[in-house]
Amino acid sequence: MRSNRLAGMMKLALVVGSLQLGSIGVAAADTTILNVSYDPTRELYKDFNAAFAEKWKADTGETVTIQTSHGGSGKQARSVIDGLEADVVTLALEADIDAIAQATGKIPADWKTRLENNSAPYTSTIVFLVRKGNPKGVKDWGDLTKEGIQVITPNPKTSGGARWNFLAAWAWARAANNGDDGKAQEYVTQLFKHVPVLDTGARGATTTFVQRGLGDVLLAWENEAYLSLEELGPDNFEIVTPSTSIKAEPPVALVDGNVDAKGTRKVAEAYLNYLYSDAGQKLAAKHYYRPFKPELADPKDTARFADVKLVTIDEFGGWKEAQPKFFADGGIFDQIYKPGQ
Amino acid sequence: MAFRSSTRWRFRQPSVIPGFGLALGVTLAWLTLIVLIPLSGLIWRSTGLGWSNFMALVLDERTVNALTISFGTAFIAAVVNLFFGVILAWVLVRYRFPGKRVIDAMVDLPFALPTAVAGIALTALYAPNGWIGSLLEPLGIKIAFTPAGIVVALVFVGLPFVVRTVQPVMEEIDKEVEEAAATLGASRFQTISRVLLPGLLPAGLTGFALAFARGVGEYGSVIFIAGNLPYVSEIAPLLIIIRLEEFNYPAATAIATVMLFLSFIMLLVINSIQAWSRRRYSNGA
């Protein structure tokens, strides 16, 4: 009994040890690379990693193992800053990769220009998930602040996706009020008065809406919304695409400091480039991301996306401007929650 | 051993069992490594802020609010746990009934369960469409996504502390004491309030302090059920996470340092009350 337990513990230690070695990349024949990603890309990268490993094997004869770590985008960025040895990061926000670049110097400041389309191989947008039959008749952003409507969105402070939600709402309100930012702020303030729960991440918010039955509208990544339909049955929910939304560009970047230390630059670069290949673009579309080059994807997949006017982050002066203005301590989001408003 | 007798600073030999020096050495080294170094690292980081900066971060309205919610809900939950914990311990010690061992083991489950799992389970129960929540909803009572939900989660994670600290002490109390009280004409209520409870007070307070401290720092189970609205149901640990998400390490350490300080004061106060009541009520054992 006792020796059994001891053996078990030793085995565990060995497994943990080998995992550690794997991520440091000591084993030369078997390359392992680590992709640090955010929450809703789980399904996409599961497929993509398998496809890439197969392709790499066919091209070079080498076996590559890809580990993927998922979590809230900001938290993931912090792990990399604190020393998690990511070869590539595929996060929800440019600002998170900027933070890594600034804090560690492991990514050059101009990382965004190194790959096509601002280093975003796929994009997404923010849509509404409503209950079947759309009982509250939600059609567009303006309906969300009507009496008796509850909106579910995660906290922009802790969720990258929620920042896109926030900016999408702002973009609509600004356009609806002839570019008046003051009116937009009023609208967004009203909107958050209709939010009964602030989950810390996108998946948590989806759970609150879907499983707990709370709220009338979930503001969600388009790919998450379709995934919810697929997983939970189209009998219960439907997707409403608003007239205007934001073009969410989740960027990818090579972590130069880490790949050079580990000697994995070649494979990590190929990994990111493969996202732009027809196989990568097909998989992105299959998992409900809008591919950068839709012509490479399966037309059946791209036909699922509804037409929507997409505003880009550039209209907010890019993340370098938007991040501190809206989401920093004391920023506009904090002002919305100042008591007495 | 001339050296030993000449120095006034040597420790009084506390026990006939040898190995005190080694044991104390290990204790101090281990405590330093596991508790002291990490915590002093935290405090050291916050001293870099400067006093006025530090106070500005701490007295920020939102921080004060989050701290109030964290300490307030933890206090309420610890009071609830004290009350029901003593009753639970009483039942487990004094009565024999089928399934007693199973119930006894169940008390420890909140220790073993990952707190996030507990949070999700409790939310599912108390959400407006959950088993319990759907019964309370028509009465206009909301538990999940309000501060009441935080209390529920903290009651859950703090449950074992009071039971497990009170139980052994209760087992020590002789039944004869109660019988003596009865023969001297005490009513049942007097027996409980004047004979039994005072003896249990130190243990009860220990359990209370532990449950309280646990509740203040609890994160995993709370964020699922709290609703996390700023100024309403945002707990201090979540605010720390939020500050970290903003890459605002100074603010995060400032909040953490205040929590550490307040918890330490609370534990100190409770410990002294406990020591006092032990002197007051125990028969010198």
XYZ file of C-alpha atoms in Angstrom:
626
model
C 0.000 0.000 0.000
C 2.616 2.388 1.139
C 5.140 1.557 -1.557
C 2.337 1.778 -4.070
C 1.622 5.298 -3.035
C 5.293 6.140 -3.153
C 5.551 4.730 -6.657
C 2.534 6.774 -7.638
C 4.078 9.919 -6.287
C 7.323 9.254 -8.083
C 5.471 8.699 -11.294
C 3.677 11.961 -10.781
C 6.968 13.699 -10.140
C 8.347 12.233 -13.334
C 5.361 13.375 -15.340
C 5.566 16.863 -13.881
C 9.288 16.883 -14.492
C 8.964 15.835 -18.088
C 6.268 18.408 -18.708
C 8.655 21.006 -17.413
C 11.437 19.744 -19.627
C 9.064 19.637 -22.550
C 8.169 23.252 -22.234
C 11.780 24.268 -21.893
C 12.490 22.352 -25.052
C 15.354 20.156 -23.924
C 14.177 17.210 -25.945
C 15.526 18.089 -29.369
C 13.925 15.500 -31.606
C 10.512 16.173 -30.182
C 9.971 19.889 -30.341
C 7.306 21.315 -28.122
C 5.975 24.782 -28.533
C 3.582 26.607 -26.273
C 0.773 28.777 -27.568
C -0.607 31.043 -24.860
C -4.091 31.980 -25.943
C -7.350 33.298 -24.515
C -10.560 31.576 -23.563
C -12.813 31.093 -26.583
C -10.098 29.780 -28.909
C -9.998 26.342 -27.286
C -11.855 24.546 -30.050
C -10.126 26.389 -32.867
C -6.603 25.646 -31.684
C -7.383 22.067 -30.865
C -8.110 21.487 -34.546
C -5.439 23.834 -35.785
C -2.663 22.296 -33.670
C -3.416 18.844 -35.026
C -3.420 20.144 -38.597
C -0.163 21.997 -38.104
C 1.614 19.059 -36.447
C 0.651 16.870 -39.372
C 1.808 19.443 -41.890
C 5.119 19.962 -40.070
C 5.720 16.238 -39.968
C 5.036 15.951 -43.708
C 7.287 18.908 -44.554
C 10.243 18.306 -42.272
C 9.850 14.829 -40.819
C 10.003 16.318 -37.333
C 7.418 15.736 -34.682
C 6.112 18.849 -33.028
C 3.874 18.949 -29.992
C 1.867 22.070 -29.442
C 0.644 22.896 -25.992
C -2.031 25.516 -25.686
C -2.843 27.417 -22.535
C -6.211 29.133 -22.310
C -7.562 31.714 -19.903
C -8.610 35.321 -19.643
C -6.527 37.340 -22.099
C -5.125 39.761 -19.517
C -4.267 36.996 -17.109
C -2.519 35.094 -19.871
C -0.469 38.157 -20.777
C 0.548 38.502 -17.151
C 1.672 34.872 -17.013
C 3.946 35.491 -19.983
C 5.273 38.649 -18.328
C 5.894 36.668 -15.156
C 7.898 34.075 -17.056
C 5.590 31.546 -18.719
C 7.694 30.483 -21.687
C 5.273 31.030 -24.517
C 6.603 30.597 -28.040
C 3.627 32.396 -29.512
C 0.830 34.403 -27.988
C -2.610 34.508 -29.590
C -4.584 36.881 -27.413
C -7.828 38.823 -27.498
C -6.341 42.284 -27.440
C -3.458 44.129 -28.970
C -3.057 45.919 -25.649
C -2.204 42.638 -23.927
C 0.592 41.870 -26.380
C 1.799 45.450 -26.072
C 1.964 44.947 -22.326
C 4.192 41.893 -22.792
C 6.378 43.781 -25.245
C 6.744 46.693 -22.844
C 7.269 44.733 -19.672
C 9.658 42.064 -20.915
C 11.201 43.281 -24.167
C 10.761 39.737 -25.452
C 8.547 41.001 -28.271
C 9.681 43.950 -30.425
C 7.497 47.042 -30.239
C 6.618 46.801 -33.948
C 5.297 43.229 -33.656
C 1.985 44.231 -35.163
C 3.512 44.914 -38.564
C 5.269 41.583 -38.851
C 2.272 39.627 -40.084
C -0.482 40.512 -42.482
C -3.658 42.308 -41.464
C -2.121 43.833 -38.329
C -1.132 40.350 -37.197
C -4.752 39.265 -37.024
C -5.261 36.126 -39.150
C -8.913 36.006 -38.229
C -11.306 38.581 -36.872
C -14.593 38.462 -35.122
C -17.283 40.831 -34.023
C -19.764 41.331 -31.237
C -23.310 40.063 -31.674
C -26.349 39.525 -29.440
C -27.433 36.125 -28.256
C -31.119 36.209 -27.315
C -33.594 33.606 -26.152
C -35.525 31.662 -28.800
C -38.130 33.699 -30.596
C -36.502 36.912 -29.358
C -39.332 37.576 -26.838
C -38.130 41.099 -26.036
C -37.807 42.011 -29.699
C -34.173 43.040 -29.551
C -32.963 44.197 -32.944
C -30.186 46.667 -32.357
C -28.152 48.401 -29.669
C -30.870 50.962 -29.014
C -33.198 48.235 -27.731
C -30.813 47.223 -24.985
C -31.557 50.232 -22.796
C -35.315 49.800 -22.919
C -37.259 49.276 -19.714
C -37.081 45.729 -18.383
C -34.220 44.469 -20.530
C -31.312 42.778 -18.791
C -27.976 42.573 -20.577
C -25.220 40.125 -19.715
C -21.631 41.072 -20.429
C -18.418 40.285 -18.580
C -16.367 42.937 -16.800
C -14.180 44.928 -19.216
C -11.632 45.149 -16.432
C -11.005 41.430 -16.417
C -12.156 40.308 -19.852
C -10.704 41.226 -23.212
C -13.930 40.287 -24.946
C -15.888 42.652 -22.733
C -13.737 45.555 -23.914
C -14.780 44.813 -27.470
C -18.414 44.709 -26.248
C -18.018 48.079 -24.623
C -16.429 49.691 -27.663
C -18.984 48.136 -30.016
C -21.789 49.713 -28.000
C -19.935 53.015 -27.951
C -19.311 52.895 -31.716
C -22.993 52.360 -32.424
C -24.112 55.124 -30.073
C -21.596 57.553 -31.473
C -22.681 56.839 -35.040
C -26.357 57.111 -34.048
C -25.708 60.529 -32.492
C -23.716 62.050 -35.336
C -20.380 61.382 -33.741
C -21.229 62.845 -30.336
C -18.986 61.156 -27.756
C -20.913 62.657 -24.847
C -24.130 61.032 -26.070
C -22.250 57.781 -26.564
C -21.073 57.877 -22.972
C -24.629 58.520 -21.796
C -25.841 55.528 -23.773
C -23.147 53.214 -22.449
C -23.820 54.402 -18.892
C -27.481 53.528 -19.367
C -26.515 50.209 -20.915
C -24.507 49.136 -17.881
C -27.436 49.994 -15.619
C -29.139 47.079 -17.378
C -26.291 44.707 -16.528
C -27.126 42.707 -13.379
C -23.947 40.634 -13.195
C -20.370 41.282 -14.245
C -18.656 37.961 -14.785
C -14.890 37.945 -14.912
C -14.628 36.244 -18.300
C -16.533 35.601 -21.511
C -17.167 31.942 -20.739
C -18.544 32.849 -17.313
C -20.936 35.350 -18.855
C -22.106 32.758 -21.360
C -22.779 30.359 -18.491
C -24.713 33.003 -16.576
C -26.899 33.646 -19.584
C -27.309 30.111 -20.849
C -27.290 27.945 -17.740
C -28.544 30.365 -15.069
C -31.182 31.790 -17.362
C -30.281 35.317 -16.329
C -30.787 38.256 -18.692
C -32.440 38.814 -22.039
C -29.380 39.533 -24.165
C -25.839 38.250 -24.023
C -23.200 40.414 -25.665
C -20.870 37.831 -27.106
C -18.086 37.210 -29.524
C -19.681 36.075 -32.747
C -17.772 32.801 -32.609
C -18.870 32.191 -28.995
C -22.470 32.909 -29.916
C -22.409 30.372 -32.751
C -20.641 27.885 -30.546
C -23.362 28.282 -27.903
C -25.968 27.583 -30.546
C -24.075 24.528 -31.701
C -23.437 23.168 -28.214
C -26.664 24.059 -26.509
C -29.109 23.636 -29.288
C -30.646 26.203 -31.628
C -33.986 25.447 -29.973
C -33.204 27.725 -27.075
C -31.344 30.687 -28.488
C -30.883 32.761 -31.558
C -28.341 35.246 -32.775
C -29.177 38.847 -33.529
C -26.553 40.741 -35.473
C -26.798 44.474 -34.772
C -26.572 47.094 -37.533
C -23.173 48.278 -36.371
C -20.547 46.439 -34.430
C -16.829 46.415 -33.955
C -14.226 44.540 -35.922
C -12.490 42.625 -33.199
C -8.992 41.721 -34.230
C -7.470 39.192 -31.874
C -3.783 39.405 -32.749
C -1.021 36.804 -32.751
C 2.677 37.341 -32.130
C 5.932 35.477 -31.886
C 7.665 35.814 -28.525
C 11.170 36.368 -29.871
C 12.890 36.314 -26.512
C 11.528 32.864 -25.731
C 11.862 31.183 -29.132
C 15.486 32.280 -29.419
C 16.255 30.949 -25.972
C 14.548 27.662 -26.754
C 15.638 27.335 -30.375
C 12.083 27.044 -31.609
C 11.933 30.114 -33.827
C 11.558 28.227 -37.087
C 8.658 26.080 -36.032
C 6.930 28.879 -34.117
C 7.134 31.169 -37.133
C 5.770 28.444 -39.369
C 2.975 27.914 -36.858
C 1.856 31.529 -37.063
C 2.196 31.657 -40.834
C 0.103 28.534 -41.118
C -2.784 30.502 -39.622
C -2.759 32.543 -42.828
C -2.644 29.519 -45.132
C -5.768 28.136 -46.738
C -5.900 25.379 -44.118
C -5.679 27.905 -41.300
C -8.249 30.198 -42.842
C -10.596 27.282 -43.436
C -10.343 26.195 -39.824
C -10.901 29.745 -38.575
C -14.093 30.003 -40.606
C -15.171 26.554 -39.505
C -14.909 27.741 -35.902
C -16.930 30.850 -36.663
C -14.077 33.321 -36.864
C -14.198 35.647 -39.829
C -11.137 34.685 -41.864
C -8.791 37.422 -43.071
C -8.944 35.921 -46.551
C -12.506 34.630 -46.916
C -11.765 33.417 -50.435
C -9.549 30.678 -48.976
C -12.241 29.383 -46.652
C -15.153 27.125 -47.335
C -17.942 29.294 -48.844
C -20.473 27.348 -46.794
C -18.753 28.551 -43.631
C -18.374 32.172 -44.617
C -21.995 32.359 -45.765
C -23.066 32.011 -42.134
C -21.834 35.465 -41.201
C -24.492 38.168 -41.384
C -23.703 41.520 -42.936
C -22.823 44.154 -40.418
C -21.150 47.538 -40.567
C -17.845 47.014 -38.810
C -16.065 49.828 -37.054
C -12.372 49.267 -36.349
C -10.350 50.111 -33.294
C -8.587 52.782 -35.350
C -11.685 54.947 -34.946
C -10.833 55.033 -31.249
C -7.257 55.983 -32.029
C -6.041 52.393 -31.709
C -5.646 50.421 -28.494
C -2.801 52.602 -27.320
C -5.303 55.424 -26.948
C -8.492 53.498 -26.201
C -7.076 51.302 -23.460
C -6.110 54.061 -21.000
C -9.029 56.315 -21.913
C -11.763 53.756 -21.378
C -10.456 50.985 -19.205
C -7.628 52.259 -17.019
C -8.171 53.005 -13.356
C -10.445 56.058 -13.232
C -11.213 55.741 -16.945
C -14.641 56.002 -18.510
C -15.706 52.536 -17.439
C -14.921 53.359 -13.820
C -16.823 56.639 -14.087
C -19.919 54.717 -15.183
C -19.895 52.911 -11.875
C -19.201 55.959 -9.707
C -21.933 55.894 -7.055
C -24.653 58.488 -7.254
C -24.894 58.382 -11.018
C 28.060 23.462 30.623
C 29.429 26.712 31.926
C 28.155 28.616 28.898
C 24.609 27.561 29.412
C 24.351 28.560 33.029
C 26.223 31.824 32.538
C 23.952 33.304 29.887
C 20.756 34.908 31.001
C 19.305 34.729 27.553
C 18.975 31.024 27.149
C 15.498 29.626 26.694
C 13.833 28.087 29.666
C 13.807 24.339 29.108
C 10.118 24.010 28.209
C 9.769 20.286 28.338
C 11.509 17.143 29.351
C 11.382 16.000 25.756
C 14.724 16.726 24.072
C 15.139 18.394 20.708
C 13.637 21.773 21.512
C 16.419 23.655 19.762
C 16.098 21.663 16.585
C 12.313 21.797 16.617
C 12.244 25.552 17.129
C 14.855 25.990 14.424
C 12.809 24.022 11.934
C 9.655 25.888 12.942
C 11.197 29.307 12.477
C 12.943 28.406 9.236
C 9.808 26.897 7.769
C 7.554 29.750 8.843
C 10.029 32.230 7.414
C 10.185 30.439 4.104
C 6.473 29.814 3.688
C 4.836 32.755 5.439
C 7.235 35.502 6.356
C 9.207 35.947 3.137
C 6.171 36.074 0.799
C 4.259 38.406 3.083
C 7.176 40.710 3.744
C 7.751 40.788 -0.008
C 4.225 42.081 -0.344
C 4.695 44.728 2.313
C 8.093 45.666 0.910
C 6.566 46.257 -2.513
C 3.887 48.461 -1.067
C 6.404 50.583 0.851
C 7.825 51.654 -2.501
C 4.612 53.587 -2.982
C 5.266 56.233 -0.395
C 2.837 56.967 2.405
C 0.580 59.515 0.709
C 0.320 57.437 -2.438
C -0.418 54.363 -0.421
C -3.138 56.107 1.577
C -4.680 57.559 -1.577
C -4.921 54.056 -3.070
C -6.296 52.592 0.127
C -8.819 55.338 0.825
C -10.090 55.222 -2.739
C -13.845 54.923 -2.435
C -14.026 51.724 -4.418
C -11.293 50.067 -2.374
C -12.985 51.015 0.906
C -16.231 49.652 -0.468
C -14.705 46.359 -1.551
C -12.963 45.951 1.805
C -16.216 46.674 3.636
C -18.017 44.060 1.574
C -15.270 41.474 2.061
C -14.956 41.952 5.805
C -18.687 42.508 6.336
C -19.842 39.387 4.525
C -17.044 37.324 6.070
C -18.123 38.504 9.515
C -21.780 37.660 8.953
C -20.855 34.279 7.504
C -18.566 33.541 10.468
C -21.365 34.426 12.915
C -23.732 32.082 11.081
C -21.062 29.388 11.110
C -20.428 29.914 14.814
C -24.083 29.418 15.636
C -24.783 26.442 13.420
C -21.309 24.998 13.842
C -21.813 24.682 17.595
C -25.180 23.010 17.062
C -23.690 20.630 14.486
C -20.827 19.755 16.785
C -23.284 19.219 19.612
C -25.343 16.781 17.597
C -22.266 14.926 16.395
C -20.791 14.628 19.896
C -23.849 13.975 22.010
C -26.076 11.706 20.003
C -25.747 8.378 18.324
C -27.754 7.890 15.198
C -27.478 5.937 11.977
C -25.304 7.607 9.362
C -23.417 9.642 11.936
C -20.031 8.855 10.450
C -21.190 9.870 7.016
C -22.476 13.186 8.317
C -19.277 13.663 10.274
C -17.281 13.178 7.078
C -19.569 15.487 5.135
C -18.592 18.369 7.391
C -15.116 18.312 5.875
C -16.265 18.362 2.275
C -15.989 22.144 1.933
C -12.288 21.740 2.764
C -11.752 19.229 -0.003
C -13.880 20.666 -2.773
C -12.221 23.170 -5.116
C -13.847 26.447 -4.166
C -14.668 27.315 -7.763
C -16.702 24.118 -8.002
C -18.536 25.089 -4.838
C -19.186 28.540 -6.267
C -20.601 27.176 -9.488
C -22.773 24.649 -7.664
C -24.110 27.260 -5.247
C -24.800 29.682 -8.077
C -26.706 27.004 -9.947
C -28.817 26.406 -6.828
C -29.459 30.001 -5.867
C -29.771 31.569 -9.326
C -33.293 32.756 -10.127
C -33.847 29.564 -12.147
C -32.102 27.267 -9.656
C -33.779 24.854 -7.240
C -33.623 27.174 -4.257
C -33.522 30.435 -6.160
C -36.736 29.678 -8.024
C -38.529 29.168 -4.702
C -37.231 32.421 -3.257
C -37.769 34.478 -6.397
C -41.573 34.779 -5.988
C -40.999 36.020 -2.435
C -38.829 38.783 -3.793
C -35.701 37.351 -2.202
C -32.572 37.409 -4.318
C -29.538 35.472 -3.153
C -27.319 34.864 -6.159
C -25.679 37.951 -7.646
C -26.171 40.000 -4.471
C -24.077 40.362 -1.285
C -26.340 37.692 0.236
C -24.868 35.274 -2.300
C -21.385 36.093 -1.028
C -22.503 35.234 2.512
C -23.910 31.916 1.309
C -20.615 31.021 -0.379
C -18.605 32.030 2.677
C -20.865 30.072 5.018
C -20.166 27.065 2.850
C -16.383 27.364 2.786
C -16.204 28.295 6.490
C -18.462 25.556 7.826
C -15.847 23.017 8.928
C -13.786 25.443 11.007
C -16.197 25.937 13.911
C -17.349 22.324 13.962
C -13.831 20.947 13.960
C -12.526 23.274 16.662
C -15.529 22.925 18.983
C -16.025 19.179 18.582
C -12.974 17.927 20.514
C -13.564 20.362 23.366
C -17.166 19.275 23.607
C -16.087 15.682 23.807
C -14.014 16.574 26.854
C -16.921 18.003 28.819
C -18.180 15.438 31.264
C -21.827 14.658 31.315
C -21.628 14.778 35.095
C -21.236 18.537 34.960
C -24.652 18.830 33.402
C -26.098 16.359 35.847
C -24.615 18.310 38.711
C -26.167 21.491 37.370
C -29.506 19.763 37.106
C -29.359 18.425 40.652
C -28.551 21.918 41.868
C -31.775 23.107 40.338
C -30.588 24.729 37.124
C -33.061 24.908 34.292
C -32.006 23.421 30.982
C -31.431 26.885 29.576
C -29.254 27.805 32.551
C -27.256 24.626 32.123
C -26.538 25.442 28.527
C -25.901 29.160 28.886
C -23.976 29.141 32.175
C -22.339 25.762 32.338
C -21.708 24.492 28.835
C -21.289 27.470 26.557
C -18.645 29.342 28.598
C -16.385 26.332 28.398
C -16.851 26.183 24.656
C -16.251 29.872 24.126
C -12.493 29.788 23.469
C -12.828 26.964 20.963
C -15.842 28.616 19.383
C -13.929 31.860 19.000
C -11.011 30.035 17.422
C -13.348 28.481 14.896
C -14.977 31.845 14.332
C -11.611 33.490 13.725
C -10.568 30.797 11.281
C -13.846 30.928 9.379
C -13.689 34.706 9.334
C -10.114 34.799 8.058
C -10.942 32.244 5.402
C -13.961 34.252 4.286
C -12.040 37.490 3.953
C -9.563 35.944 1.553
C -11.975 33.730 -0.359
C -12.068 34.313 -4.104
C -12.876 31.189 -6.106
C -16.368 30.474 -4.881
C -17.426 34.081 -4.451
C -16.850 35.465 -7.931
C -19.362 33.071 -9.424
C -22.197 33.941 -7.083
C -21.466 37.570 -6.239
C -22.455 39.308 -9.450
C -19.296 41.412 -9.036
C -20.913 44.810 -9.464
C -18.621 47.659 -8.398
C -19.787 49.273 -5.135
C -22.424 46.569 -4.675
C -20.957 43.101 -4.625
C -17.315 43.537 -5.551
C -15.029 41.834 -3.043
C -11.527 43.035 -2.261
C -9.756 39.998 -3.761
C -11.576 40.652 -7.048
C -10.502 44.282 -6.934
C -6.934 43.065 -6.525
C -7.353 40.937 -9.646
C -8.850 43.903 -11.480
C -5.890 46.075 -10.537
C -3.590 43.338 -11.801
C -5.515 43.197 -15.068
C -4.767 46.883 -15.395
C -1.101 46.014 -14.795
C -1.450 48.294 -11.779
C 0.754 46.341 -9.399
C 1.108 49.129 -6.802
C -2.655 49.403 -6.259
C -2.977 45.623 -6.036
C -0.263 45.381 -3.397
C -1.754 48.286 -1.467
C -5.141 46.576 -1.192
C -3.486 43.287 -0.319
C -1.403 44.933 2.392
C -4.462 46.519 3.981
C -6.272 43.185 3.919
C -3.276 41.566 5.537
C -3.103 44.257 8.196
C -6.832 44.200 8.995
C -6.905 40.410 9.138
C -3.924 40.380 11.426
C -5.545 42.917 13.785
C -8.783 40.927 13.811
C -7.016 37.664 14.553
C -5.000 39.357 17.281
C -8.127 40.772 18.932
C -9.941 37.464 18.734
C -6.916 35.655 20.096
C -6.748 37.923 23.109
C -10.463 37.551 23.810
C -9.930 33.847 23.568
C -6.989 33.885 25.948
C -9.013 35.998 28.349
C -12.023 33.694 28.249
C -9.789 30.696 28.683
C -8.389 32.229 31.884
C -11.841 33.282 32.984
C -13.710 30.059 32.401
C -11.365 27.156 32.259
C -10.351 25.474 35.469
C -6.695 26.057 34.907
C -6.158 23.043 32.737
